[in-house]
Short mmCIF file of C-alpha atoms in Angstrom, two decimals:
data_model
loop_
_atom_site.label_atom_id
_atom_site.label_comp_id
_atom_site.label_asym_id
_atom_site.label_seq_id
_atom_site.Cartn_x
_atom_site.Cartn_y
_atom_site.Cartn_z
CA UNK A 960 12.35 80.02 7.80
CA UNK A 961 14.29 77.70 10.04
CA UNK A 962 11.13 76.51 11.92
CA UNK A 963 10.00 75.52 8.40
CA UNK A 964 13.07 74.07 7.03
CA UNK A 965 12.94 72.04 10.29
CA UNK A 966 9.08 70.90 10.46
CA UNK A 967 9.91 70.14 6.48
CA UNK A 968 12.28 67.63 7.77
CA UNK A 969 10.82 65.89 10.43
CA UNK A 970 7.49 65.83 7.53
CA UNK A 971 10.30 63.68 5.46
CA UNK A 972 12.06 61.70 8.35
CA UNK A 973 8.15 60.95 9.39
CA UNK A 974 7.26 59.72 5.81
CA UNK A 975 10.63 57.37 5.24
CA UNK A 976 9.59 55.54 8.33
CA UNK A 977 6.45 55.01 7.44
CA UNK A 978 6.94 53.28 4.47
CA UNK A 979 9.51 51.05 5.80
CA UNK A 980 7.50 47.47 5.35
CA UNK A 981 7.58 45.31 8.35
CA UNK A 982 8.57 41.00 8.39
CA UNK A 983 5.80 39.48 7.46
CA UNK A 984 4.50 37.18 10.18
CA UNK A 985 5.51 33.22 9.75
CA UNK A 986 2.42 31.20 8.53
CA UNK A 987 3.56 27.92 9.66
CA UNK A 988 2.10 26.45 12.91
CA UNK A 989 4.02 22.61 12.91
CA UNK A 990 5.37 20.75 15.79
CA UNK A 991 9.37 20.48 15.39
CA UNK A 992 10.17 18.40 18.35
CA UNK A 993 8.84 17.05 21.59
CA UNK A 994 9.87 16.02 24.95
CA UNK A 995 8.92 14.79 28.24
CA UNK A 996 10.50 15.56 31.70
CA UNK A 997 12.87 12.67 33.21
CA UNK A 998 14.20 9.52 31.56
CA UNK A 999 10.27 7.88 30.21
CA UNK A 1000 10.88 7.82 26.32
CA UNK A 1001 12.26 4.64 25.23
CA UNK A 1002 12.48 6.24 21.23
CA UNK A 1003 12.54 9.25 19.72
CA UNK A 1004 8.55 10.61 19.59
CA UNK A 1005 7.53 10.10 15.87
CA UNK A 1006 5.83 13.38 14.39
CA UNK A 1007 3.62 13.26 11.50
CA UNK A 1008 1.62 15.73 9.87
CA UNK A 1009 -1.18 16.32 12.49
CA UNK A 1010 -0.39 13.82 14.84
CA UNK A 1011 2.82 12.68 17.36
CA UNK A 1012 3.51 9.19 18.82
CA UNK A 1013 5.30 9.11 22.00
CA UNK A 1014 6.89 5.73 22.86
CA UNK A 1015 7.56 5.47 27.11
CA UNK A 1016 9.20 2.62 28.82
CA UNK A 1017 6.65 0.04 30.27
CA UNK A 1018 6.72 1.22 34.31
CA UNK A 1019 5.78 4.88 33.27
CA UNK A 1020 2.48 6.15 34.31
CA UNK A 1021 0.74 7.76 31.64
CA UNK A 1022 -1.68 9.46 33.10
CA UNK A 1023 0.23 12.49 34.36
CA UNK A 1024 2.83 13.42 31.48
CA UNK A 1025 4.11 16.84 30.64
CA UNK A 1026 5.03 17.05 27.12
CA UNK A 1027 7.36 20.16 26.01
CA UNK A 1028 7.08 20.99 22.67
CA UNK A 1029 9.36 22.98 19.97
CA UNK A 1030 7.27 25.15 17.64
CA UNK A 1031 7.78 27.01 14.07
CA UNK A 1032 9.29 29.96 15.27
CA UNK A 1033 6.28 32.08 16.52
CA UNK A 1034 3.55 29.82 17.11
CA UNK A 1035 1.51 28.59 20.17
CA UNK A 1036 -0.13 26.01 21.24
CA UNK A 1037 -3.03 25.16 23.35
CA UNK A 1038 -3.08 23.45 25.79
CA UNK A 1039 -0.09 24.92 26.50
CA UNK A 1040 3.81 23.21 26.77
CA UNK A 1041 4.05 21.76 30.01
CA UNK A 1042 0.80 21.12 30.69
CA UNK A 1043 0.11 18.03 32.74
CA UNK A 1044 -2.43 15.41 30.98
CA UNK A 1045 -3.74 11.94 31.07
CA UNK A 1046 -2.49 10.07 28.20
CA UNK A 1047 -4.75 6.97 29.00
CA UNK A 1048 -7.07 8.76 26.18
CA UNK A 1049 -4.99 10.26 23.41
CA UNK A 1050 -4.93 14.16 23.47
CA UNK A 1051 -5.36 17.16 21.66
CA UNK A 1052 -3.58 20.41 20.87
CA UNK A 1053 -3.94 23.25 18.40
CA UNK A 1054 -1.26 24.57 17.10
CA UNK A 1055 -1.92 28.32 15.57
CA UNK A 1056 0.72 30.35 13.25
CA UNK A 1057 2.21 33.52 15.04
CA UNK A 1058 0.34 35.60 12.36
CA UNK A 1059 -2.84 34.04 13.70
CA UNK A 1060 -4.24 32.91 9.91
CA UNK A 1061 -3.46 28.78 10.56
CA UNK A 1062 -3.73 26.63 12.68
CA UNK A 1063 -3.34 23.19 12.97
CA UNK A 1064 -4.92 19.99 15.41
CA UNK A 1065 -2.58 17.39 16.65
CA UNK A 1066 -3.38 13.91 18.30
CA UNK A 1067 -0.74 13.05 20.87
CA UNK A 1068 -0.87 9.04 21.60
CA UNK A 1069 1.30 7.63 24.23
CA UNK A 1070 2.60 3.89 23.49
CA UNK A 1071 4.48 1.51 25.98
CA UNK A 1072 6.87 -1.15 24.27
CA UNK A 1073 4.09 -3.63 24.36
CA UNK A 1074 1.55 -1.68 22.79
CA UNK A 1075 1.72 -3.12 19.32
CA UNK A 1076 -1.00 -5.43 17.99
CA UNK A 1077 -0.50 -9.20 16.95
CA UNK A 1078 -3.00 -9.45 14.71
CA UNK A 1079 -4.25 -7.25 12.03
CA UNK A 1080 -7.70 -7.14 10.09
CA UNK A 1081 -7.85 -3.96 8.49
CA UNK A 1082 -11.26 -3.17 9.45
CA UNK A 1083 -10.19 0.72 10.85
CA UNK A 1084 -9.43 3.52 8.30
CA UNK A 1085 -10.00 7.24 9.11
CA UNK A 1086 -9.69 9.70 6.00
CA UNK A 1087 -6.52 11.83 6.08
CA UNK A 1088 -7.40 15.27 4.05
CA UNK A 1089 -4.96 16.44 1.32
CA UNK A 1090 -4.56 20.49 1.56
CA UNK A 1091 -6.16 20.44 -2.11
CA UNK A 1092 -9.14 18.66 -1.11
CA UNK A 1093 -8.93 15.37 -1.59
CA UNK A 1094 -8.52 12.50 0.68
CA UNK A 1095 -6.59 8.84 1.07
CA UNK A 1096 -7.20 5.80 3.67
CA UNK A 1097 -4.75 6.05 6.61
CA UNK A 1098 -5.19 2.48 8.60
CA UNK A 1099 -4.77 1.70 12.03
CA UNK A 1100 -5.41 -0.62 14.69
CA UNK A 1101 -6.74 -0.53 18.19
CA UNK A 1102 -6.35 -3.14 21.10
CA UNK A 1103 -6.66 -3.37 25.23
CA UNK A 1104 -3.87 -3.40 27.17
CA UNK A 1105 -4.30 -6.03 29.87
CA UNK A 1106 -2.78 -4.43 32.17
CA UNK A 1107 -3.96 -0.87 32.57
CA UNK A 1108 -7.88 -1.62 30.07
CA UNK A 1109 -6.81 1.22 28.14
CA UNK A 1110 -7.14 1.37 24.20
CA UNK A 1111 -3.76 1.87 21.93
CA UNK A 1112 -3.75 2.96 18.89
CA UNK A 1113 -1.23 1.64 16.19
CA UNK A 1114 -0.85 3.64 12.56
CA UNK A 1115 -0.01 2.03 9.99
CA UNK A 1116 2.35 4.15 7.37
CA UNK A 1117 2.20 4.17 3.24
CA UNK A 1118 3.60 6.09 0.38
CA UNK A 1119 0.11 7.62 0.36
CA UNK A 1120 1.50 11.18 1.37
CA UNK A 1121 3.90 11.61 -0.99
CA UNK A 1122 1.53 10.60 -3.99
CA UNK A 1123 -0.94 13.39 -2.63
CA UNK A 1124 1.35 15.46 -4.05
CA UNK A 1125 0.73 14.78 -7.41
CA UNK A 1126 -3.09 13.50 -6.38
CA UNK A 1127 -4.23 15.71 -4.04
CA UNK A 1128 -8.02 16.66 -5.25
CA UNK A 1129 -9.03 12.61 -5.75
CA UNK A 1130 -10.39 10.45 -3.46
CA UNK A 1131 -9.06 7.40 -1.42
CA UNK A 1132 -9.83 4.51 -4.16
CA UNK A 1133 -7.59 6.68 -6.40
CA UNK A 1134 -4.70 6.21 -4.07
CA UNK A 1135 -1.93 3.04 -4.71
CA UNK A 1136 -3.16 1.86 -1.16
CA UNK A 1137 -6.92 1.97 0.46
CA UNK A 1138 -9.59 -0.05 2.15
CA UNK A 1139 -12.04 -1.96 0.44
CA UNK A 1140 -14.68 -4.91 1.43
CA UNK A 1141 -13.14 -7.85 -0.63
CA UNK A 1142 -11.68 -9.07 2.16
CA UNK A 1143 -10.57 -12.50 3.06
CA UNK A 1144 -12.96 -12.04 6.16
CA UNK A 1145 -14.82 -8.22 5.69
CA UNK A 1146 -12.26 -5.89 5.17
CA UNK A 1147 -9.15 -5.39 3.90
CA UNK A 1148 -6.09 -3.16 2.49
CA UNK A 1149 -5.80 -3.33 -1.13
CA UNK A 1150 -2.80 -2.00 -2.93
CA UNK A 1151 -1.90 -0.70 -6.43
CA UNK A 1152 0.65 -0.01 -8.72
CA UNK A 1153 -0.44 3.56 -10.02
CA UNK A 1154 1.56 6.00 -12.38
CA UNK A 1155 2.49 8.97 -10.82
CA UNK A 1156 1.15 11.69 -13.28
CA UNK A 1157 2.78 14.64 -15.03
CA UNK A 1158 4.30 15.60 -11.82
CA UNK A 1159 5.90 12.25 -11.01
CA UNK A 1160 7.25 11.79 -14.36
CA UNK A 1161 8.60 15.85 -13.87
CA UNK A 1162 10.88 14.67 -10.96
CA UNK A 1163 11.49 11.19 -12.11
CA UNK A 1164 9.61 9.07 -9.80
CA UNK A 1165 6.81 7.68 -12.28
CA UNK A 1166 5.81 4.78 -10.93
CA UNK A 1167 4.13 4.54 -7.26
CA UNK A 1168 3.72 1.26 -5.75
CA UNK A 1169 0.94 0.12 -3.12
CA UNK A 1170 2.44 -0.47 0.03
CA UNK A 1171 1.55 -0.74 3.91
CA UNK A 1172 4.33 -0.65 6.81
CA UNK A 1173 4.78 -0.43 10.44
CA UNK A 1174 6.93 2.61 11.07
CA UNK A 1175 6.66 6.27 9.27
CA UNK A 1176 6.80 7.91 5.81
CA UNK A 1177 8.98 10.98 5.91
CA UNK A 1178 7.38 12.35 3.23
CA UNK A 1179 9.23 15.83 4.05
CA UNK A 1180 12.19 13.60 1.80
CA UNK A 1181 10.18 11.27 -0.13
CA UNK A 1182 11.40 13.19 -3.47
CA UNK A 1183 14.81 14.04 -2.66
CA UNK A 1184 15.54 10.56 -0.89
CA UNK A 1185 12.82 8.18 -1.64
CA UNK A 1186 14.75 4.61 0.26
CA UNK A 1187 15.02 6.45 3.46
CA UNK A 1188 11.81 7.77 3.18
CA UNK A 1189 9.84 4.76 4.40
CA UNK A 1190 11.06 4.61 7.74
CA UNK A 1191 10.70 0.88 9.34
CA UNK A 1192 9.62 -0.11 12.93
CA UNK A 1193 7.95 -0.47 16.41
CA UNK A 1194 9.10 -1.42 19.82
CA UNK A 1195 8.46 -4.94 20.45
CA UNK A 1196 8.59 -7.07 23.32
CA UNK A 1197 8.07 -10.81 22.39
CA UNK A 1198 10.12 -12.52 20.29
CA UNK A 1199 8.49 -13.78 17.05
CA UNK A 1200 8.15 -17.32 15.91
CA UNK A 1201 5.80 -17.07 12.99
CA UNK A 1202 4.37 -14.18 10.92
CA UNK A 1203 0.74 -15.45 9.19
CA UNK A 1204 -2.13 -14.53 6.99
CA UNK A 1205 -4.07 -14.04 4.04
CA UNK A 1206 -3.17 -12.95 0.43
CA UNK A 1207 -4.17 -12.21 -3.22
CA UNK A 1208 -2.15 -11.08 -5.98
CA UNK A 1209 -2.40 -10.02 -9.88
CA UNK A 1210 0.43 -9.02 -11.74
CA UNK A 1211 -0.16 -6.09 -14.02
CA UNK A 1212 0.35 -7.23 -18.05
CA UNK A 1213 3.74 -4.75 -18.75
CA UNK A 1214 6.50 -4.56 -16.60
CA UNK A 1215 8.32 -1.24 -16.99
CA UNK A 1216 11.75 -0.07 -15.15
CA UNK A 1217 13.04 3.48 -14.85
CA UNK A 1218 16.36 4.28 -17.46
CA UNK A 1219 19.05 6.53 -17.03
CA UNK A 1220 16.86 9.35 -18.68
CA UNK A 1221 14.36 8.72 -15.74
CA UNK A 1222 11.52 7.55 -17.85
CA UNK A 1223 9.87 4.39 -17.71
CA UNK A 1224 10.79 1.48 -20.53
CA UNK A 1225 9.57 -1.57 -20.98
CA UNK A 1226 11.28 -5.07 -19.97
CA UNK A 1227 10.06 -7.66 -22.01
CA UNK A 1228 9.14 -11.00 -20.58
CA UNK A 1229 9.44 -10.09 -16.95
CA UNK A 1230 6.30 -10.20 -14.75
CA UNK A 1231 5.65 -8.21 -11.46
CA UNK A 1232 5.93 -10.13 -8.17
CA UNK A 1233 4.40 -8.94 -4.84
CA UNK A 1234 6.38 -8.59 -1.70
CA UNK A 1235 5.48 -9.80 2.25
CA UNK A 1236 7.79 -9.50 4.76
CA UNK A 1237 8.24 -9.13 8.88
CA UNK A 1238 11.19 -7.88 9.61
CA UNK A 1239 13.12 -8.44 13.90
CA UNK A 1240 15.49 -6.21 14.55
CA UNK A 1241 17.82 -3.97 16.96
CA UNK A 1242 17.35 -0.46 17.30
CA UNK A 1243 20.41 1.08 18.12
CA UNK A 1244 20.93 4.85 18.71
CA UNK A 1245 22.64 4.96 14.91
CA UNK A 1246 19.81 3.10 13.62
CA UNK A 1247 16.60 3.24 15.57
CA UNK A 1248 14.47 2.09 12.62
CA UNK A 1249 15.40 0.33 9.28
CA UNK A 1250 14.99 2.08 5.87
CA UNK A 1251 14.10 1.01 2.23
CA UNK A 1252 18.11 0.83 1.93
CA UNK A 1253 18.87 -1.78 4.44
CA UNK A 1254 15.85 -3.16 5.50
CA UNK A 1255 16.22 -6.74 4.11
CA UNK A 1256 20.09 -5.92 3.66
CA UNK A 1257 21.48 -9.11 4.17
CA UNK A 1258 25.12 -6.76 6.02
CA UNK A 1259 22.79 -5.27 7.92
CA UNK A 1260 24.33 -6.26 11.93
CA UNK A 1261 20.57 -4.82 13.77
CA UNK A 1262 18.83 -7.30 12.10
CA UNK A 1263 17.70 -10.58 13.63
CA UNK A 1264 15.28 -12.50 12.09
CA UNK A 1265 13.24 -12.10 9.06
CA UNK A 1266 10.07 -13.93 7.76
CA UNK A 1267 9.35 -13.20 4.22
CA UNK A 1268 7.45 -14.79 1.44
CA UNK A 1269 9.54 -16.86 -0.99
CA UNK A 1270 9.76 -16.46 -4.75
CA UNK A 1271 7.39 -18.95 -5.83
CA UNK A 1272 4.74 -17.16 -3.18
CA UNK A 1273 4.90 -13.74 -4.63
CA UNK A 1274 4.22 -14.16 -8.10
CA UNK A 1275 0.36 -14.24 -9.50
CA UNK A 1276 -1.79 -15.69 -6.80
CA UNK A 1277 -6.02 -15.20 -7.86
CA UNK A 1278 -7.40 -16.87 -4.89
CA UNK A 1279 -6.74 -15.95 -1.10
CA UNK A 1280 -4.15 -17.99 -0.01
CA UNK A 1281 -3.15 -18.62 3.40
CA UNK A 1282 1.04 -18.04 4.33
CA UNK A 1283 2.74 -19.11 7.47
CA UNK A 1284 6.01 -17.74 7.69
CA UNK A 1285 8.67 -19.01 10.08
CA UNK A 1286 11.35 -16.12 11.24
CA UNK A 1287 14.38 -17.07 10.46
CA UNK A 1288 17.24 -16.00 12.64
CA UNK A 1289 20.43 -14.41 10.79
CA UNK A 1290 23.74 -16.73 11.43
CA UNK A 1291 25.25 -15.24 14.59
CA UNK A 1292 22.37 -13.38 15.59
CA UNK A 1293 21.15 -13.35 19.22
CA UNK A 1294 18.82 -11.37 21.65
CA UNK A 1295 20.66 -9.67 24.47
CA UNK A 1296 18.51 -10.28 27.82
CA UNK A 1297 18.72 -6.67 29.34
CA UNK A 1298 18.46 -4.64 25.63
CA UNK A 1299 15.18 -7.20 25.50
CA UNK A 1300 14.15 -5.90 29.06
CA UNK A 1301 14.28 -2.50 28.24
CA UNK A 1302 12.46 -2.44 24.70
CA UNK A 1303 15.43 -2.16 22.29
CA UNK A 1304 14.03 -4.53 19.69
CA UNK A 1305 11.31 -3.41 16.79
CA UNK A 1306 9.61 -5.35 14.41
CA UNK A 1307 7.99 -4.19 11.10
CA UNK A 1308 6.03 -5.50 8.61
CA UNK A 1309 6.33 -4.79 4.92
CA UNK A 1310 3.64 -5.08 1.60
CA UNK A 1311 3.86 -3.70 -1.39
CA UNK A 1312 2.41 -4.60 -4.78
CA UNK A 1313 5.66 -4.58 -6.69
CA UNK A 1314 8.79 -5.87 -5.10
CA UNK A 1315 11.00 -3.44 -6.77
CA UNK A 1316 8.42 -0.66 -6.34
CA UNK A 1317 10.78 1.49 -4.29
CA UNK A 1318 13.07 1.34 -7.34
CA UNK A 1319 10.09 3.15 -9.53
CA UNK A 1320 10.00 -0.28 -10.99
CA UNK A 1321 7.13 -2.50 -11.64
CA UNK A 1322 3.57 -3.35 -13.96
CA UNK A 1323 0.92 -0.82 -13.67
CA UNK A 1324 -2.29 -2.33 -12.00
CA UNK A 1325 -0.44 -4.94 -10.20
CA UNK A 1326 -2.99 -5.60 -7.40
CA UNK A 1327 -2.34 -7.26 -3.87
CA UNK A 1328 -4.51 -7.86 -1.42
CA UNK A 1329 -4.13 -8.59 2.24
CA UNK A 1330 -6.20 -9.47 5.21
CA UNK A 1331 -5.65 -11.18 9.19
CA UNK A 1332 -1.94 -10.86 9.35
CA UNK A 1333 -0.72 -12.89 12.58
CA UNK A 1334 2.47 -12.29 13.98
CA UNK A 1335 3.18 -15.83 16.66
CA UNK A 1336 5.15 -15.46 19.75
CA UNK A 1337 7.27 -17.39 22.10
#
């Protein structure tokens, strides 16, 4: 009787653990963070969804770098952390989810301070895909470096990722900023003011504007904290005289503001204006790039200079019309000679199809156009 009481028991002990339901294995395969051995990066690497920009001081070699990378907790990556690669070529690495389901490819590009382009035709787009299906124009421009005949590759940013979330299934034209071949000279970027759908107007964000930007949309905060969300800025190693190019620009017929209930009203008798600006600053360790909150603040101590389009210039404009924009230095404002040596000043440029866009303010179908921006150097 014991010897069945006992094999009774160890039946039961045997069937508990069996039905005791193990973690489920983390789906996520993102990069967190990355970093490279010794003192190269002159900023912090920039980390988008399936793609990384690492920014090195001017003497490093890029041919043999060893990135290091932080993972969701349980993924890999291949090639693996550490490996030693040429960057002259950007590279590849697939990221797959520790329960083996996802994975993910990432484009690592390696940048010097002097990588950035001076002149800007829109002519490249590649197609970035929305997890629902759908698609929007992600530009970006290519150039040889002089020095070393290698090819770098500049992104430009929009608000296009966070209105995927509420447009994920359409296509690029649907998006408040894509390509398209009315161009002052071929192609250009065309932006839009859009509404935002049921979802937008669920969460109080409406309105979308059109806009392009050098620097990075965090789009991980776009909802929660929309001004620092558009995240300003390049190194750049000249120092700008004149910022140039090529513009259209219809206002859309009713301009509409968000009220205190979050829903868009009407403002009689004010029309939409554009907005083109370049933007020299500082980038300090508290403020390595500049934000829809400070960006043209005129308190803000890292900025410089800024060349921006006056009042008259952005309202309705049919025809291209050619802008040449002098930078204008703020009072007091001066270039330290060893900061300048070692790549601590970034530029950006701004456009967006209503100037008070980032507001959720502005005339749906307000349409601006832009092709061969110049920025002039010393």
């Amino acid at each position: 009787m014991r010897a069945i009481n006992w094999l009774m028991t160890l039946a039961v002990m045997l069937a508990t653990v069996s039905c005791i339901k193990k973690e489920p294995l983390n789906a996520e395969c993102d990069i967190v963070a990355v970093t490279l051995p010794g003192d190269v990066l002159n900023r912090a690497p920039i980390i988008e969804n399936d793609k990384v920009t690492l920014i090195v001081k001017n003497h490093i070699n890029i041919s043999d770098l060893a990135p290091e990378f932080e993972l969701t907790p349980g993924a890999t990556i291949v090639p693996p952390s550490g490996t030693a690669r040429d960057f002259t070529d950007p590279q590849t690495y697939v990221v797959t989810s520790e329960d083996g389901e996802w994975s993910k490819t990432y484009t690592i590009t390696v940048q010097s301070n002097n990588a950035i382009n001076l002149k800007y035709g829109f002519e490249d787009v590649k197609l970035a895909k929305t997890s629902q299906g759908g698609s929007y124009d992600e530009f970006f421009d290519v150039s040889i470096n002089e020095t070393t005949n290698r090819k770098d590759t500049m992104f430009w940013a929009s608000g296009n990722p966070g209105f995927a979330l509420t447009n994920g299934t359409a296509g690029a034209d649907s998006y408040p900023t894509f390509q398209t071949s009315d161009g002052y000279k071929g192609k250009c970027v065309e932006m839009i003011t859009r509404l935002t759908g049921p979802w937008g107007a669920m969460v109080k964000k409406p309105l979308a504007a059109g806009n392009l930007f050098i620097g990075k949309f965090n789009v991980t905060i776009a909802v929660a904290s929309p001004l620092q969300a558009t995240q300003f800025g390049t190194p750049f190693t000249n120092i700008p005289r004149y910022f140039s190019g090529y513009y259209r620009y219809t206002p859309g017929e009713v301009y509409q503001k968000l009220n205190d209930a979050g829903k868009l009203e009407t403002v009689e008798g004010k029309v939409d204006e554009c907005n083109i600006y370049a933007v020299f600053f500082e980038s300090t360790a508290d403020m390595e790039w500049l934000d829809g909150s400070n960006v043209l603040s005129d308190d803000n101590p890292n900025i410089i200079a800024v060349a921006r389009l006056s009042e008259e210039q952005r309202q309705s404009t049919p025809d291209w019309t050619y802008f040449r924009l002098p930078f204008v230095f703020r009072q007091g404002a001066t270039i330290d000679p060893e900061k300048f040596a070692n790549g601590r000043y970034s530029i950006t440029v701004v456009m967006s199809s209503s100037i008070d866009g980032d507001y959720f303010a502005g005339a749906v179908g307000s349409t601006l156009l832009v092709d061969e921006l110049e920025i002039t150097c010393l």
